[in-house]
Amino acid sequence: MTVKGVALDAKTRCRHYATDKDIIAIKFKCCGTYYACFECHEELADHNPEVWGKTERDMPAVLCGSCRQVLTIQEYMNSGNTCPNCESAFNPGCQTHYHLYFGS
């Protein structure tokens, strides 16, 4: 699975978010492309982002950078900030950015 981003590492960390727990990438609705974060999309994409609607939470759109498991939006939101497949920790601070990816 290809992930785009600025200064990406093997676990999808980028220049903007690079802590041990910043290991998810999100498929943007507008282009169907995985980006490490909204800032990477802003820098690299040639279009404006679109958010996933509340009725689209069953869409597979979140990639664990540790095990490469793809989660639905709802699975990610219900994960307790831990990958249900490999148990790697996700950054709980990402919840403050949900509005940039997922509609309410």
Short mmCIF file of N, CA, C and O in Angstrom, two decimals:
data_model
loop_
_atom_site.label_atom_id
_atom_site.label_comp_id
_atom_site.label_asym_id
_atom_site.label_seq_id
_atom_site.Cartn_x
_atom_site.Cartn_y
_atom_site.Cartn_z
N MET A 1 0.84 -1.17 0.00
CA MET A 1 0.00 0.00 0.00
C MET A 1 0.90 1.24 0.00
O MET A 1 1.78 1.36 0.83
N THR A 2 0.65 2.13 -0.91
CA THR A 2 1.45 3.34 -1.01
C THR A 2 0.88 4.43 -0.11
O THR A 2 -0.32 4.67 -0.09
N VAL A 3 1.76 5.07 0.63
CA VAL A 3 1.39 6.20 1.48
C VAL A 3 2.24 7.39 1.03
O VAL A 3 3.45 7.26 0.86
N LYS A 4 1.59 8.52 0.87
CA LYS A 4 2.31 9.74 0.51
C LYS A 4 2.51 10.60 1.75
O LYS A 4 1.67 10.61 2.64
N GLY A 5 3.62 11.31 1.74
CA GLY A 5 3.90 12.20 2.86
C GLY A 5 5.26 12.83 2.70
O GLY A 5 6.04 12.44 1.83
N VAL A 6 5.54 13.77 3.56
CA VAL A 6 6.81 14.49 3.54
C VAL A 6 7.74 13.85 4.55
O VAL A 6 7.42 13.76 5.74
N ALA A 7 8.89 13.39 4.08
CA ALA A 7 9.91 12.75 4.92
C ALA A 7 9.33 11.55 5.68
O ALA A 7 9.52 11.42 6.89
N LEU A 8 8.66 10.65 4.96
CA LEU A 8 8.05 9.46 5.56
C LEU A 8 9.09 8.47 6.02
O LEU A 8 10.13 8.28 5.39
N ASP A 9 8.77 7.77 7.13
CA ASP A 9 9.57 6.62 7.50
C ASP A 9 8.75 5.36 7.20
O ASP A 9 7.64 5.43 6.66
N ALA A 10 9.28 4.21 7.54
CA ALA A 10 8.64 2.94 7.20
C ALA A 10 7.30 2.73 7.90
O ALA A 10 6.49 1.92 7.46
N LYS A 11 7.05 3.46 8.99
CA LYS A 11 5.80 3.29 9.73
C LYS A 11 4.82 4.44 9.50
O LYS A 11 3.89 4.63 10.26
N THR A 12 5.01 5.19 8.47
CA THR A 12 4.16 6.30 8.01
C THR A 12 4.26 7.57 8.84
O THR A 12 3.42 8.45 8.73
N ARG A 13 5.29 7.68 9.66
CA ARG A 13 5.52 8.95 10.35
C ARG A 13 6.05 9.94 9.32
O ARG A 13 6.77 9.57 8.40
N CYS A 14 5.71 11.22 9.52
CA CYS A 14 6.13 12.23 8.57
C CYS A 14 6.83 13.38 9.28
O CYS A 14 7.00 13.36 10.50
N ARG A 15 7.19 14.39 8.53
CA ARG A 15 7.86 15.55 9.09
C ARG A 15 6.97 16.27 10.11
O ARG A 15 7.45 16.83 11.08
N HIS A 16 5.68 16.22 9.90
CA HIS A 16 4.75 16.96 10.76
C HIS A 16 4.42 16.23 12.06
O HIS A 16 4.23 16.87 13.09
N TYR A 17 4.33 14.92 11.98
CA TYR A 17 3.96 14.09 13.14
C TYR A 17 4.88 12.88 13.17
O TYR A 17 4.76 11.97 12.36
N ALA A 18 5.79 12.87 14.14
CA ALA A 18 6.84 11.84 14.11
C ALA A 18 7.12 11.20 15.46
O ALA A 18 8.21 10.71 15.70
N THR A 19 6.13 11.18 16.36
CA THR A 19 6.34 10.48 17.63
C THR A 19 6.22 8.98 17.40
O THR A 19 5.78 8.52 16.34
N ASP A 20 6.57 8.20 18.40
CA ASP A 20 6.47 6.75 18.29
C ASP A 20 5.05 6.29 17.97
O ASP A 20 4.86 5.24 17.36
N LYS A 21 4.06 7.06 18.40
CA LYS A 21 2.66 6.67 18.22
C LYS A 21 2.02 7.23 16.96
O LYS A 21 0.86 6.94 16.67
N ASP A 22 2.73 8.02 16.19
CA ASP A 22 2.18 8.59 14.95
C ASP A 22 2.35 7.61 13.79
O ASP A 22 3.13 7.84 12.87
N ILE A 23 1.61 6.51 13.87
CA ILE A 23 1.82 5.42 12.91
C ILE A 23 0.56 5.08 12.11
O ILE A 23 0.39 3.93 11.70
N ILE A 24 -0.29 6.05 11.87
CA ILE A 24 -1.43 5.77 10.99
C ILE A 24 -1.34 6.66 9.76
O ILE A 24 -0.72 7.72 9.78
N ALA A 25 -1.95 6.18 8.72
CA ALA A 25 -2.14 6.98 7.51
C ALA A 25 -3.62 6.91 7.17
O ALA A 25 -4.28 5.91 7.45
N ILE A 26 -4.13 7.97 6.59
CA ILE A 26 -5.55 8.05 6.30
C ILE A 26 -5.78 8.20 4.81
O ILE A 26 -5.13 9.02 4.16
N LYS A 27 -6.70 7.38 4.30
CA LYS A 27 -7.09 7.49 2.89
C LYS A 27 -8.03 8.69 2.77
O LYS A 27 -9.05 8.76 3.45
N PHE A 28 -7.65 9.63 1.94
CA PHE A 28 -8.48 10.81 1.74
C PHE A 28 -9.60 10.49 0.76
O PHE A 28 -9.36 9.91 -0.30
N LYS A 29 -10.81 10.91 1.13
CA LYS A 29 -11.98 10.64 0.30
C LYS A 29 -11.85 11.27 -1.08
O LYS A 29 -12.25 10.68 -2.08
N CYS A 30 -11.28 12.44 -1.15
CA CYS A 30 -11.20 13.20 -2.40
C CYS A 30 -10.40 12.49 -3.48
O CYS A 30 -10.70 12.63 -4.66
N CYS A 31 -9.38 11.75 -3.09
CA CYS A 31 -8.48 11.18 -4.10
C CYS A 31 -8.22 9.69 -3.93
O CYS A 31 -7.56 9.09 -4.76
N GLY A 32 -8.71 9.11 -2.83
CA GLY A 32 -8.48 7.69 -2.61
C GLY A 32 -7.03 7.35 -2.31
O GLY A 32 -6.63 6.20 -2.46
N THR A 33 -6.26 8.33 -1.89
CA THR A 33 -4.84 8.16 -1.64
C THR A 33 -4.57 8.26 -0.15
O THR A 33 -5.12 9.12 0.53
N TYR A 34 -3.71 7.39 0.34
CA TYR A 34 -3.30 7.45 1.74
C TYR A 34 -2.23 8.53 1.91
O TYR A 34 -1.26 8.57 1.15
N TYR A 35 -2.43 9.36 2.91
CA TYR A 35 -1.45 10.37 3.30
C TYR A 35 -1.16 10.20 4.79
O TYR A 35 -2.03 9.79 5.56
N ALA A 36 0.05 10.55 5.18
CA ALA A 36 0.44 10.43 6.58
C ALA A 36 -0.36 11.38 7.46
O ALA A 36 -0.64 11.06 8.62
N CYS A 37 -0.71 12.55 6.94
CA CYS A 37 -1.48 13.52 7.72
C CYS A 37 -2.10 14.56 6.79
O CYS A 37 -1.78 14.62 5.60
N PHE A 38 -2.94 15.40 7.36
CA PHE A 38 -3.60 16.45 6.57
C PHE A 38 -2.60 17.47 6.04
O PHE A 38 -2.79 18.02 4.96
N GLU A 39 -1.52 17.71 6.78
CA GLU A 39 -0.52 18.67 6.31
C GLU A 39 0.24 18.11 5.11
O GLU A 39 0.58 18.87 4.19
N CYS A 40 0.50 16.82 5.10
CA CYS A 40 1.14 16.21 3.93
C CYS A 40 0.23 16.32 2.71
O CYS A 40 0.69 16.62 1.61
N HIS A 41 -1.07 16.08 2.90
CA HIS A 41 -2.03 16.23 1.80
C HIS A 41 -1.99 17.66 1.29
O HIS A 41 -1.95 17.90 0.08
N GLU A 42 -1.98 18.61 2.20
CA GLU A 42 -1.96 20.02 1.82
C GLU A 42 -0.73 20.36 0.99
O GLU A 42 -0.79 21.10 0.01
N GLU A 43 0.41 19.81 1.39
CA GLU A 43 1.67 20.11 0.68
C GLU A 43 1.80 19.39 -0.65
O GLU A 43 2.38 19.94 -1.59
N LEU A 44 1.27 18.17 -0.75
CA LEU A 44 1.56 17.34 -1.91
C LEU A 44 0.42 17.19 -2.91
O LEU A 44 0.68 16.93 -4.09
N ALA A 45 -0.81 17.32 -2.47
CA ALA A 45 -1.95 17.13 -3.38
C ALA A 45 -2.24 18.42 -4.15
O ALA A 45 -1.94 19.51 -3.67
N ASP A 46 -2.83 18.26 -5.31
CA ASP A 46 -3.16 19.42 -6.14
C ASP A 46 -4.64 19.78 -6.07
O ASP A 46 -5.21 20.33 -7.00
N HIS A 47 -5.28 19.43 -4.95
CA HIS A 47 -6.71 19.66 -4.78
C HIS A 47 -7.02 19.84 -3.30
O HIS A 47 -6.19 19.54 -2.45
N ASN A 48 -8.22 20.30 -3.02
CA ASN A 48 -8.66 20.47 -1.64
C ASN A 48 -9.11 19.13 -1.07
O ASN A 48 -9.65 18.29 -1.80
N PRO A 49 -8.94 18.94 0.22
CA PRO A 49 -9.37 17.69 0.85
C PRO A 49 -10.89 17.63 1.00
O PRO A 49 -11.56 18.65 1.04
N GLU A 50 -11.40 16.40 1.06
CA GLU A 50 -12.80 16.15 1.38
C GLU A 50 -12.82 15.22 2.59
O GLU A 50 -11.98 14.33 2.70
N VAL A 51 -13.79 15.42 3.47
CA VAL A 51 -13.91 14.54 4.64
C VAL A 51 -14.91 13.43 4.37
O VAL A 51 -15.83 13.58 3.57
N TRP A 52 -14.69 12.30 5.04
CA TRP A 52 -15.62 11.19 4.96
C TRP A 52 -16.87 11.57 5.75
O TRP A 52 -16.78 12.11 6.84
N GLY A 53 -18.04 11.26 5.22
CA GLY A 53 -19.29 11.55 5.91
C GLY A 53 -19.55 10.59 7.05
O GLY A 53 -18.98 9.49 7.11
N LYS A 54 -20.42 10.98 7.96
CA LYS A 54 -20.76 10.14 9.11
C LYS A 54 -21.32 8.80 8.66
O LYS A 54 -21.11 7.78 9.31
N THR A 55 -22.03 8.78 7.53
CA THR A 55 -22.61 7.53 7.04
C THR A 55 -21.58 6.64 6.34
O THR A 55 -21.92 5.54 5.91
N GLU A 56 -20.34 7.10 6.25
CA GLU A 56 -19.30 6.33 5.55
C GLU A 56 -18.27 5.74 6.52
O GLU A 56 -17.18 5.36 6.12
N ARG A 57 -18.64 5.60 7.75
CA ARG A 57 -17.69 5.11 8.75
C ARG A 57 -17.34 3.63 8.58
O ARG A 57 -16.42 3.13 9.22
N ASP A 58 -18.04 2.94 7.69
CA ASP A 58 -17.71 1.55 7.40
C ASP A 58 -16.66 1.43 6.29
O ASP A 58 -16.28 0.33 5.90
N MET A 59 -16.17 2.57 5.81
CA MET A 59 -15.18 2.56 4.74
C MET A 59 -13.79 2.21 5.30
O MET A 59 -13.38 2.76 6.32
N PRO A 60 -13.07 1.32 4.62
CA PRO A 60 -11.69 1.04 5.04
C PRO A 60 -10.80 2.21 4.64
O PRO A 60 -10.55 2.43 3.46
N ALA A 61 -10.36 2.99 5.62
CA ALA A 61 -9.66 4.23 5.28
C ALA A 61 -8.53 4.60 6.24
O ALA A 61 -7.97 5.68 6.13
N VAL A 62 -8.18 3.70 7.16
CA VAL A 62 -7.11 4.01 8.10
C VAL A 62 -6.11 2.85 8.08
O VAL A 62 -6.48 1.69 8.28
N LEU A 63 -4.87 3.17 7.85
CA LEU A 63 -3.81 2.18 7.73
C LEU A 63 -2.90 2.22 8.96
O LEU A 63 -2.39 3.29 9.31
N CYS A 64 -2.71 1.08 9.60
CA CYS A 64 -1.73 0.99 10.68
C CYS A 64 -0.34 0.91 10.04
O CYS A 64 -0.07 0.00 9.26
N GLY A 65 0.51 1.85 10.37
CA GLY A 65 1.85 1.87 9.80
C GLY A 65 2.76 0.79 10.35
O GLY A 65 3.80 0.51 9.77
N SER A 66 2.35 0.16 11.43
CA SER A 66 3.18 -0.89 12.01
C SER A 66 2.96 -2.24 11.32
O SER A 66 3.90 -2.86 10.86
N CYS A 67 1.69 -2.68 11.22
CA CYS A 67 1.41 -3.99 10.63
C CYS A 67 0.76 -3.92 9.25
O CYS A 67 0.56 -4.94 8.62
N ARG A 68 0.40 -2.71 8.81
CA ARG A 68 -0.22 -2.46 7.50
C ARG A 68 -1.67 -2.95 7.42
O ARG A 68 -2.23 -3.07 6.33
N GLN A 69 -2.28 -3.21 8.56
CA GLN A 69 -3.70 -3.57 8.59
C GLN A 69 -4.53 -2.34 8.24
O GLN A 69 -4.24 -1.24 8.71
N VAL A 70 -5.54 -2.52 7.41
CA VAL A 70 -6.45 -1.43 7.07
C VAL A 70 -7.69 -1.56 7.95
O VAL A 70 -8.30 -2.63 8.03
N LEU A 71 -8.04 -0.47 8.60
CA LEU A 71 -9.20 -0.43 9.48
C LEU A 71 -10.29 0.42 8.85
O LEU A 71 -9.99 1.38 8.12
N THR A 72 -11.52 0.09 9.16
CA THR A 72 -12.58 1.01 8.78
C THR A 72 -12.47 2.24 9.68
O THR A 72 -11.82 2.20 10.74
N ILE A 73 -13.11 3.29 9.28
CA ILE A 73 -13.09 4.51 10.10
C ILE A 73 -13.65 4.21 11.48
O ILE A 73 -13.09 4.61 12.50
N GLN A 74 -14.76 3.46 11.53
CA GLN A 74 -15.38 3.13 12.82
C GLN A 74 -14.47 2.26 13.67
O GLN A 74 -14.35 2.47 14.88
N GLU A 75 -13.81 1.28 13.07
CA GLU A 75 -12.87 0.45 13.82
C GLU A 75 -11.76 1.30 14.43
O GLU A 75 -11.38 1.11 15.60
N TYR A 76 -11.26 2.25 13.65
CA TYR A 76 -10.21 3.14 14.15
C TYR A 76 -10.74 3.99 15.29
O TYR A 76 -10.11 4.10 16.34
N MET A 77 -11.92 4.57 15.12
CA MET A 77 -12.49 5.43 16.15
C MET A 77 -12.79 4.67 17.44
O MET A 77 -12.74 5.22 18.53
N ASN A 78 -13.09 3.38 17.32
CA ASN A 78 -13.39 2.54 18.48
C ASN A 78 -12.18 1.78 19.02
O ASN A 78 -12.33 0.98 19.94
N SER A 79 -11.02 2.01 18.46
CA SER A 79 -9.84 1.19 18.77
C SER A 79 -9.22 1.44 20.14
O SER A 79 -8.37 0.67 20.58
N GLY A 80 -9.61 2.51 20.81
CA GLY A 80 -8.95 2.83 22.08
C GLY A 80 -7.50 3.21 21.86
O GLY A 80 -6.66 3.01 22.74
N ASN A 81 -7.20 3.73 20.67
CA ASN A 81 -5.85 4.16 20.30
C ASN A 81 -4.84 3.02 20.28
O ASN A 81 -3.65 3.21 20.56
N THR A 82 -5.33 1.83 19.91
CA THR A 82 -4.47 0.65 19.78
C THR A 82 -4.91 -0.14 18.56
O THR A 82 -6.12 -0.38 18.39
N CYS A 83 -3.97 -0.55 17.75
CA CYS A 83 -4.31 -1.35 16.58
C CYS A 83 -4.93 -2.67 17.03
O CYS A 83 -4.33 -3.39 17.84
N PRO A 84 -6.13 -3.00 16.54
CA PRO A 84 -6.76 -4.26 16.94
C PRO A 84 -6.05 -5.49 16.37
O PRO A 84 -6.25 -6.59 16.86
N ASN A 85 -5.17 -5.30 15.41
CA ASN A 85 -4.44 -6.42 14.81
C ASN A 85 -3.11 -6.67 15.50
O ASN A 85 -2.84 -7.78 15.93
N CYS A 86 -2.26 -5.64 15.64
CA CYS A 86 -0.91 -5.84 16.18
C CYS A 86 -0.71 -5.24 17.56
O CYS A 86 0.36 -5.40 18.16
N GLU A 87 -1.71 -4.52 18.06
CA GLU A 87 -1.69 -3.90 19.38
C GLU A 87 -0.69 -2.76 19.53
O GLU A 87 -0.36 -2.35 20.64
N SER A 88 -0.23 -2.21 18.41
CA SER A 88 0.63 -1.02 18.47
C SER A 88 -0.21 0.16 18.92
O SER A 88 -1.39 0.27 18.59
N ALA A 89 0.41 1.06 19.67
CA ALA A 89 -0.29 2.23 20.18
C ALA A 89 -0.38 3.32 19.13
O ALA A 89 0.59 3.58 18.41
N PHE A 90 -1.57 3.93 19.03
CA PHE A 90 -1.79 5.09 18.17
C PHE A 90 -1.79 6.34 19.03
O PHE A 90 -2.12 6.30 20.21
N ASN A 91 -1.46 7.46 18.43
CA ASN A 91 -1.42 8.73 19.15
C ASN A 91 -2.85 9.17 19.51
O ASN A 91 -3.65 9.46 18.62
N PRO A 92 -3.17 9.26 20.81
CA PRO A 92 -4.51 9.69 21.19
C PRO A 92 -4.80 11.14 20.80
O PRO A 92 -5.96 11.53 20.65
N GLY A 93 -3.77 11.93 20.58
CA GLY A 93 -3.95 13.32 20.17
C GLY A 93 -4.55 13.46 18.79
O GLY A 93 -5.08 14.52 18.44
N CYS A 94 -4.50 12.39 17.99
CA CYS A 94 -5.08 12.44 16.65
C CYS A 94 -6.58 12.70 16.69
O CYS A 94 -7.15 13.20 15.72
N GLN A 95 -7.22 12.38 17.81
CA GLN A 95 -8.66 12.61 17.93
C GLN A 95 -9.01 14.09 17.74
O GLN A 95 -10.10 14.41 17.28
N THR A 96 -8.10 14.98 18.07
CA THR A 96 -8.37 16.42 17.91
C THR A 96 -8.41 16.82 16.44
O THR A 96 -8.84 17.92 16.13
N HIS A 97 -7.98 15.92 15.55
CA HIS A 97 -7.97 16.20 14.12
C HIS A 97 -9.05 15.43 13.36
O HIS A 97 -9.10 15.51 12.13
N TYR A 98 -9.90 14.70 14.05
CA TYR A 98 -10.94 13.92 13.36
C TYR A 98 -11.74 14.77 12.39
O TYR A 98 -12.09 14.32 11.30
N HIS A 99 -12.05 15.99 12.77
CA HIS A 99 -12.87 16.86 11.92
C HIS A 99 -12.22 17.15 10.56
O HIS A 99 -12.89 17.52 9.61
N LEU A 100 -10.91 16.97 10.47
CA LEU A 100 -10.20 17.19 9.21
C LEU A 100 -10.33 16.01 8.25
O LEU A 100 -10.05 16.14 7.06
N TYR A 101 -10.74 14.86 8.79
CA TYR A 101 -10.84 13.63 8.00
C TYR A 101 -12.25 13.05 7.95
O TYR A 101 -12.67 12.51 6.95
N PHE A 102 -12.95 13.16 9.10
CA PHE A 102 -14.24 12.49 9.27
C PHE A 102 -15.32 13.47 9.66
O PHE A 102 -15.18 14.20 10.65
N GLY A 103 -16.40 13.50 8.90
CA GLY A 103 -17.51 14.39 9.22
C GLY A 103 -18.28 13.93 10.44
O GLY A 103 -18.22 12.75 10.82
N SER A 104 -19.01 14.83 11.05
CA SER A 104 -19.79 14.46 12.24
C SER A 104 -21.27 14.34 11.92
O SER A 104 -21.72 14.58 10.86
#
